mmCIF file of C-alpha atoms in Angstrom:
data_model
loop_
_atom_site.group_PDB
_atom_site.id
_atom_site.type_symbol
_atom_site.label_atom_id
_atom_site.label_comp_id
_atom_site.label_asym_id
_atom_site.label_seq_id
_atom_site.Cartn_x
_atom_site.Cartn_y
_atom_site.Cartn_z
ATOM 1 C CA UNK A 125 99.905 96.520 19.845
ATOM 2 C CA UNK A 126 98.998 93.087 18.837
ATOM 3 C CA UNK A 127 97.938 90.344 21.592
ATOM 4 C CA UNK A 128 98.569 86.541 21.095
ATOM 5 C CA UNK A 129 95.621 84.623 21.397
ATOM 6 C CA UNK A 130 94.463 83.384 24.411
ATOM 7 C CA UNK A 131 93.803 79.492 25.094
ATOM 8 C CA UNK A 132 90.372 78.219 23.970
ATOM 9 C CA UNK A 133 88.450 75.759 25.948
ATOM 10 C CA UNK A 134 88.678 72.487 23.669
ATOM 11 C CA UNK A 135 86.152 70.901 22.137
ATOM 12 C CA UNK A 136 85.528 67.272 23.020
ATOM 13 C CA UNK A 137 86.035 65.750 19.473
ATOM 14 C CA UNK A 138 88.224 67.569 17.026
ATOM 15 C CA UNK A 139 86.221 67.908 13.725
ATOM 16 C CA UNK A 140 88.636 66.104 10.883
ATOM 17 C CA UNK A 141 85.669 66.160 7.691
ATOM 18 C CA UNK A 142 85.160 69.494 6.168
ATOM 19 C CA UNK A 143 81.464 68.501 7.097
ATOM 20 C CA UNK A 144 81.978 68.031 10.660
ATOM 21 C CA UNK A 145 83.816 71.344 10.495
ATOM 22 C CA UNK A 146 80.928 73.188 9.054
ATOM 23 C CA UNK A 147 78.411 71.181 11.553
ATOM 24 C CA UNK A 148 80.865 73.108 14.807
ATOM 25 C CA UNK A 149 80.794 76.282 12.586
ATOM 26 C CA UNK A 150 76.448 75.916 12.457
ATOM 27 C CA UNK A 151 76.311 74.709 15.940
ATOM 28 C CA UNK A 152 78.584 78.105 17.419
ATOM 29 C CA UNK A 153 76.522 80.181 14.821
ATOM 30 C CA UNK A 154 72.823 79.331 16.137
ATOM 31 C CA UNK A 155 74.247 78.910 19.820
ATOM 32 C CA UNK A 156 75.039 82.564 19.401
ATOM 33 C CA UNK A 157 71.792 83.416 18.148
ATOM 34 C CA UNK A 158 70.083 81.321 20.864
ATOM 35 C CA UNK A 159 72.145 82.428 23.660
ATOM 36 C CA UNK A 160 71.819 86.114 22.920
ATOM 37 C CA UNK A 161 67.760 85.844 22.741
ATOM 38 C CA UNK A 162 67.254 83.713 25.895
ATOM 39 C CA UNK A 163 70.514 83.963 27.783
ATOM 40 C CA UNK A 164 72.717 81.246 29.608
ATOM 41 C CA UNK A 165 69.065 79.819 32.151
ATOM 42 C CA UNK A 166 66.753 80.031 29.385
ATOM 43 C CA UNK A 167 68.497 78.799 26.625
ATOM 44 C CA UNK A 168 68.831 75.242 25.998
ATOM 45 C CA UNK A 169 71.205 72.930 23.750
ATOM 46 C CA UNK A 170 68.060 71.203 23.019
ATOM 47 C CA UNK A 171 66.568 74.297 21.193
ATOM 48 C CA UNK A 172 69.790 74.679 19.079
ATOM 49 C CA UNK A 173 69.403 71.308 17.961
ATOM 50 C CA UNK A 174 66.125 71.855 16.674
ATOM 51 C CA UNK A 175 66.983 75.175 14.548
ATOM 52 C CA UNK A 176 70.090 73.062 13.060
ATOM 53 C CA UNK A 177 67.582 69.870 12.525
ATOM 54 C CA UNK A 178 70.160 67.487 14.325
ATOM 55 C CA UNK A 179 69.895 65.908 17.334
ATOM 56 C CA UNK A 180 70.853 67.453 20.883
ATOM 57 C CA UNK A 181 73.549 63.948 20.973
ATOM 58 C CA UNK A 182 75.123 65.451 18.025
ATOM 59 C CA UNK A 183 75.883 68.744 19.379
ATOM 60 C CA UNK A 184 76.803 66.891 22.612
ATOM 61 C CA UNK A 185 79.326 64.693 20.537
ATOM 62 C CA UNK A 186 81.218 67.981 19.926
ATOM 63 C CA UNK A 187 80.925 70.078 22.985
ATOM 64 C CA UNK A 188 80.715 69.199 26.326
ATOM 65 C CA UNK A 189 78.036 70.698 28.033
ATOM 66 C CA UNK A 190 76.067 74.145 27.525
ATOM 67 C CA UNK A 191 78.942 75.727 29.536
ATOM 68 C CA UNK A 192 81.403 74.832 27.364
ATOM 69 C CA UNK A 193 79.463 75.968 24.308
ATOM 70 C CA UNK A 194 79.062 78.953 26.004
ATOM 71 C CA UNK A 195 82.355 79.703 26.792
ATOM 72 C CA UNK A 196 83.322 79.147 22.991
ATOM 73 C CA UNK A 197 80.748 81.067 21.495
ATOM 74 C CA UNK A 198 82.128 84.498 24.294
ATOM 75 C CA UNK A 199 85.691 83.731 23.179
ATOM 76 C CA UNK A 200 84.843 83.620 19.328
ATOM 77 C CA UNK A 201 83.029 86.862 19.961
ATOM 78 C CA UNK A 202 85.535 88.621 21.909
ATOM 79 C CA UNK A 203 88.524 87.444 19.128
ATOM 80 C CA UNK A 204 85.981 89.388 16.470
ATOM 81 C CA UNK A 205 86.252 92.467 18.250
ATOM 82 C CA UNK A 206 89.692 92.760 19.458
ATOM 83 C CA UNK A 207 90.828 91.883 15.648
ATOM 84 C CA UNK A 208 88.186 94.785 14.694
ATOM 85 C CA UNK A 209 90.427 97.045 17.502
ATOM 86 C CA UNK A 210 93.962 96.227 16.776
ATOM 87 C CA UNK A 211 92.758 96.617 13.405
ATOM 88 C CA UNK A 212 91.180 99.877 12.904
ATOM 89 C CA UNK A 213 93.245 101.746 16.000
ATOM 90 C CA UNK A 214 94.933 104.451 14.251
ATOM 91 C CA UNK A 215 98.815 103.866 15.273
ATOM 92 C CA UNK A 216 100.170 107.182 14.827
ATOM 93 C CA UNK A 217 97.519 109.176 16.056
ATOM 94 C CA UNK A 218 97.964 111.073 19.653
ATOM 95 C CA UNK A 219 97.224 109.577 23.066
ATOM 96 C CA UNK A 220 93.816 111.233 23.368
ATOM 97 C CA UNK A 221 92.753 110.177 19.882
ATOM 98 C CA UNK A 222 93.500 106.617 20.580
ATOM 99 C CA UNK A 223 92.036 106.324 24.480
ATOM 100 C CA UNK A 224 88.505 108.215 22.470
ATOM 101 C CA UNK A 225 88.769 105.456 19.590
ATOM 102 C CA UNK A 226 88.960 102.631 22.180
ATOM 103 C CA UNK A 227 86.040 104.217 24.443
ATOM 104 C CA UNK A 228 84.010 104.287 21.746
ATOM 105 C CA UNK A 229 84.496 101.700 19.732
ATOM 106 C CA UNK A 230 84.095 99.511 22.951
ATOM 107 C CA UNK A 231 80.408 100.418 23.281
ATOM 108 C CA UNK A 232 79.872 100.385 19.445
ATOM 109 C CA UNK A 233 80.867 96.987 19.080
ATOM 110 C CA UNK A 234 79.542 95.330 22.382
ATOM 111 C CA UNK A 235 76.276 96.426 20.923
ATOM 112 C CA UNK A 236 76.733 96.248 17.360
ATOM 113 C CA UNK A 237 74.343 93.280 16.715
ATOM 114 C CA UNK A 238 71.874 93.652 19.576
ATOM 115 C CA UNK A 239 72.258 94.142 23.144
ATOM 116 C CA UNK A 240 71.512 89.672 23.575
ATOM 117 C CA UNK A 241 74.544 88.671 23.813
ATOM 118 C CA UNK A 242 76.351 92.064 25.171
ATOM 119 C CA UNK A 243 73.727 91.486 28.530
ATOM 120 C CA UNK A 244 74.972 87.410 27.963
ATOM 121 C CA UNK A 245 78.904 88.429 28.635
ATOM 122 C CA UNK A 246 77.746 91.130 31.223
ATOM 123 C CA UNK A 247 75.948 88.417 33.613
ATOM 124 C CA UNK A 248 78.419 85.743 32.752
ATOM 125 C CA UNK A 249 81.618 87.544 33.165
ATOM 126 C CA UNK A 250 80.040 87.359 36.754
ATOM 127 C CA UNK A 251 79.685 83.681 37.026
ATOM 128 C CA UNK A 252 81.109 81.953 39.405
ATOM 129 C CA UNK A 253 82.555 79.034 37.203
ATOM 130 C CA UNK A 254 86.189 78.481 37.548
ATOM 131 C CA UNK A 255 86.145 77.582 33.447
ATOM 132 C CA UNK A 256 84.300 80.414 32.045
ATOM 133 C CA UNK A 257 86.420 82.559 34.862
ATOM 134 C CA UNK A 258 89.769 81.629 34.034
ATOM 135 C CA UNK A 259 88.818 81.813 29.797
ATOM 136 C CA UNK A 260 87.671 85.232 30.976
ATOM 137 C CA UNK A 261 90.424 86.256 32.182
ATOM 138 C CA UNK A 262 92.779 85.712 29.582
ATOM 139 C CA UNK A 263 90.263 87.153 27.320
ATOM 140 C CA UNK A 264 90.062 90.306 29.081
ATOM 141 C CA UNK A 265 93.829 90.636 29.206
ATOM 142 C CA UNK A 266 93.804 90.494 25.568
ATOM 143 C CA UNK A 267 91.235 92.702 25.192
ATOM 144 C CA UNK A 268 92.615 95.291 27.539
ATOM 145 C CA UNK A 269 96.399 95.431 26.253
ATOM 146 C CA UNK A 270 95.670 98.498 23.837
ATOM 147 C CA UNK A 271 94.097 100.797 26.424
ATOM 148 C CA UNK A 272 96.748 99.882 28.753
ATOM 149 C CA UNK A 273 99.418 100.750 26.211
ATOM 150 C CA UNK A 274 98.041 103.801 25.738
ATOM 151 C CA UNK A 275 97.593 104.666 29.468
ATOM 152 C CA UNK A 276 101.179 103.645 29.824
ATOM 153 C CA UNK A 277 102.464 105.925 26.695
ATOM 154 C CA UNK A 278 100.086 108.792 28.135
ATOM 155 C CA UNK A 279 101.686 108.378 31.859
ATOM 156 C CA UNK A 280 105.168 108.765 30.134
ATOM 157 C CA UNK A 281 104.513 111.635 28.435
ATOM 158 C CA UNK A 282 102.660 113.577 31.173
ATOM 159 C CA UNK A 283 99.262 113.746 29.602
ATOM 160 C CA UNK A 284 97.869 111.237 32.100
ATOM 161 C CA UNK A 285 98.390 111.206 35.911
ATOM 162 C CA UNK A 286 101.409 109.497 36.414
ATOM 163 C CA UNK A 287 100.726 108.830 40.317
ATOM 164 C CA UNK A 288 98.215 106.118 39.500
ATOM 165 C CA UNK A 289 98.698 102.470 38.616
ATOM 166 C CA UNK A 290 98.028 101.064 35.144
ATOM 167 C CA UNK A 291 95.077 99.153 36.907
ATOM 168 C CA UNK A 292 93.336 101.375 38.918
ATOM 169 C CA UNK A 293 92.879 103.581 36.052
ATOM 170 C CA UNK A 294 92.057 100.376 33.606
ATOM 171 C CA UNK A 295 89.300 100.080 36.247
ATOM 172 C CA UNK A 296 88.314 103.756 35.799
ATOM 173 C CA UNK A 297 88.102 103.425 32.452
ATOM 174 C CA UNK A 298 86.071 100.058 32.028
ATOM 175 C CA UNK A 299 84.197 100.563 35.563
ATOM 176 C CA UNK A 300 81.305 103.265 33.636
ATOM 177 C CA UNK A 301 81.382 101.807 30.653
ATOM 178 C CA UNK A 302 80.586 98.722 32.250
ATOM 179 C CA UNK A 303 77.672 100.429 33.455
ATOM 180 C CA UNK A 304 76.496 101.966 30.523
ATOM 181 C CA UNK A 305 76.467 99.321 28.387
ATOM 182 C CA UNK A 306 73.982 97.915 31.051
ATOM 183 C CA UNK A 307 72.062 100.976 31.054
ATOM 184 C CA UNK A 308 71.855 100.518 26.857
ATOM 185 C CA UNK A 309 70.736 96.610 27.682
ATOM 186 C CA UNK A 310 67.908 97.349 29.873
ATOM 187 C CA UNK A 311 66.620 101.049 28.491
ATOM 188 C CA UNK A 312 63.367 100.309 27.128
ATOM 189 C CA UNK A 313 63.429 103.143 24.108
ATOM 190 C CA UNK A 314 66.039 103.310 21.250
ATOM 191 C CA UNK A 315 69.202 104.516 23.190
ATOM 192 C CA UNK A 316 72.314 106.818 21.699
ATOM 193 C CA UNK A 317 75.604 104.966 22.318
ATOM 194 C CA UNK A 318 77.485 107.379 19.937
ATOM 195 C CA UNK A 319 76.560 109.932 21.867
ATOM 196 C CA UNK A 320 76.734 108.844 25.486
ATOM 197 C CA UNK A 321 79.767 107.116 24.296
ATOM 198 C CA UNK A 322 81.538 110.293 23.231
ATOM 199 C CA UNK A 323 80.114 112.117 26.226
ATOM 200 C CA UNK A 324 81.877 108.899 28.321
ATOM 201 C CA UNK A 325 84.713 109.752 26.614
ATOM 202 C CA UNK A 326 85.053 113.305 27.473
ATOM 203 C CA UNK A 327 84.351 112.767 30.909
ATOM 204 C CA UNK A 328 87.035 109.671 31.703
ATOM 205 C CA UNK A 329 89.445 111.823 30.024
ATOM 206 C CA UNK A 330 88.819 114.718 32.410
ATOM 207 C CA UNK A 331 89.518 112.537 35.512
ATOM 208 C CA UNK A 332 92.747 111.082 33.610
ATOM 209 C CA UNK A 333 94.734 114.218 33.134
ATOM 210 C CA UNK A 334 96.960 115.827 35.540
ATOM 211 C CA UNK A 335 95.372 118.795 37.665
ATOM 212 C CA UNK A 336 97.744 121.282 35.938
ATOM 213 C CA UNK A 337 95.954 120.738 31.743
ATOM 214 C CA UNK A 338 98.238 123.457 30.523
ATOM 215 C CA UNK A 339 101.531 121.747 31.005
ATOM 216 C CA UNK A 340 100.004 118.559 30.091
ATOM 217 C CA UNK A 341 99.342 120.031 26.520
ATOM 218 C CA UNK A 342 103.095 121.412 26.749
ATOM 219 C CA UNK A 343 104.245 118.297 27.526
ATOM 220 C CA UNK A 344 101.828 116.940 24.522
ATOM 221 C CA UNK A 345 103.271 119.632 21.739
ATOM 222 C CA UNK A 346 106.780 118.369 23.010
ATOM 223 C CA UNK A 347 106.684 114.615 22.952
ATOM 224 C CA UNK A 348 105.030 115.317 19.147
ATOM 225 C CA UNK A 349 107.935 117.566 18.342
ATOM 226 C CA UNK A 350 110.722 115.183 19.547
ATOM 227 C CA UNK A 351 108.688 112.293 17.702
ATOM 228 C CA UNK A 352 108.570 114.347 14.335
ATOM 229 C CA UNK A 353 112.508 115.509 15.114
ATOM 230 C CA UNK A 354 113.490 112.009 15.259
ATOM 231 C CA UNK A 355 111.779 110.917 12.142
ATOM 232 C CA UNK A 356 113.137 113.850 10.327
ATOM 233 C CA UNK A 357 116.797 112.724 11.515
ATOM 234 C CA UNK A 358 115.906 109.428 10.420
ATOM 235 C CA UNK A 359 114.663 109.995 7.071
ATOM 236 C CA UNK A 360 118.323 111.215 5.963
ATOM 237 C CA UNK A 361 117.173 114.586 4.942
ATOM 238 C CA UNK A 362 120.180 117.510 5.167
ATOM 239 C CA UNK A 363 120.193 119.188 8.514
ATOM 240 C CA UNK A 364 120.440 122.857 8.720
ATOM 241 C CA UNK A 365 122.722 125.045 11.126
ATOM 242 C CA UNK A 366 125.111 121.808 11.989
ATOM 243 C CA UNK A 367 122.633 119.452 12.339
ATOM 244 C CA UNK A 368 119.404 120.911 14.025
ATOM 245 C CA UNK A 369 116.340 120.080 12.039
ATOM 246 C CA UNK A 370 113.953 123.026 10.390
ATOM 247 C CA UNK A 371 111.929 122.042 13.509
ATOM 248 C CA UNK A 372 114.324 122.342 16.616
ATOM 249 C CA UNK A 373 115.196 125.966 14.567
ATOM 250 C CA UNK A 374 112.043 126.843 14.381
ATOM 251 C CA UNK A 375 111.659 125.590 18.486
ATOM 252 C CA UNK A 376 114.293 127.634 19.215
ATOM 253 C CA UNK A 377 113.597 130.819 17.006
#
């Protein structure tokens, strides 16, 4: 379930020294920190210039314009968390168990160090800048290909309603928890995300599944039986009653 890395914006001279490379590495680090305090208005390349003790010409020399620092700070923090997802999403588990991990683990991590700079890619992924847009964009696809896989392998094997496109239901899916990772920026009292997240979780799954639950289950129990069938074949193991594994026998018993 891997995704290639989108494009990153460029930087406007390529660091060759291993100290100019640090010097982009400090100047991404503290624009993070900056950004996620003060947001895109308030915060100011000036400032970050000042916490690194350089000048605001030297961070210019590297980047730009705020923008583009922005937009390369929001990529390098997306690529940290759908590493952290394509890492950590248990492969072999079933269709439910990986759409929960995903739900969850995209509110966990969009808040893991704060809600700053969650609330900063909130309000910008609403910006009306055709660079931080289109960098967006690609982002998002990346960061979307694991639920959709799973939507797709749940539509196949009737667990989720097949009658539905891939992107309406993407949108069903990100659409609340969109909305409560805004209500997690802006509550002013410690707020549960494992819980609500969970509780999200239930919920979106409810309005994923067919009407009819019970055959979705059957269909469920079967997909896992032909899966396990076909790595028993596999495996080279000898085949009772002229082939049929000990679990189509047992099916069939």
């Amino acid at each position: 379930m891997s995704t290639p890395p989108a494009e990153k914006a460029s930087l406007r001279r390529q660091p060759n020294s291993a100290k100019s490379q640090q010097r982009v590495r400090d100047i991404l680090r503290v624009g993070r920190e900056v950004l996620a305090e003060k947001g895109y208005e308030r915060a100011t390349t000036t400032e970050i210039a000042q916490r690194l003790a350089i000048s605001e010409a030297t961070v210019f020399s590297y980047f730009a314009s705020k923008r583009e620092l922005c937009v390369l700070i929001i990529s390098d923090w997306y690529d940290e968390i759908i590493a952290e997802v394509e890492a950590k999403l248990p492969r072999h588990a079933s269709v439910r168990e990986q759409f929960e991990f995903i739900v969850i683990n995209h509110l966990r991590l969009f808040l893991l160090n704060g809600t700053g700079l969650c609330a900063l890619v909130l309000s910008e992924g609403r910006s009306h800048s055709q660079e931080f847009g289109d960098t967006l964009i690609k982002l998002q696809r990346r960061y979307t290909s694991p639920l959709m896989e799973v939507l797709a392998r749940g539509q196949e094997t009737g667990l989720i309603r097949a009658e539905l496109p891939l992107r309406l239901l993407r949108s069903m899916v990100f659409g609340p928890m969109e909305h409560v990772l805004w209500d997690a920026v802006l509550a002013e009292h410690p707020y549960d995300i494992e819980t609500t997240a969970r509780q999200l979780s239930e919920l979106l799954w409810s309005a994923l599944t067919p009407p009819h639950v019970d055959v979705a289950a059957l269909l469920q129990f079967r997909y896992e039986v032909d899966q396990a069938s076909r790595k028993f074949k596999a495996s080279g193991a000898p085949q009772p009653d002229g082939g049929a594994s000990e679990i189509e026998l047992t099916l069939r018993s």
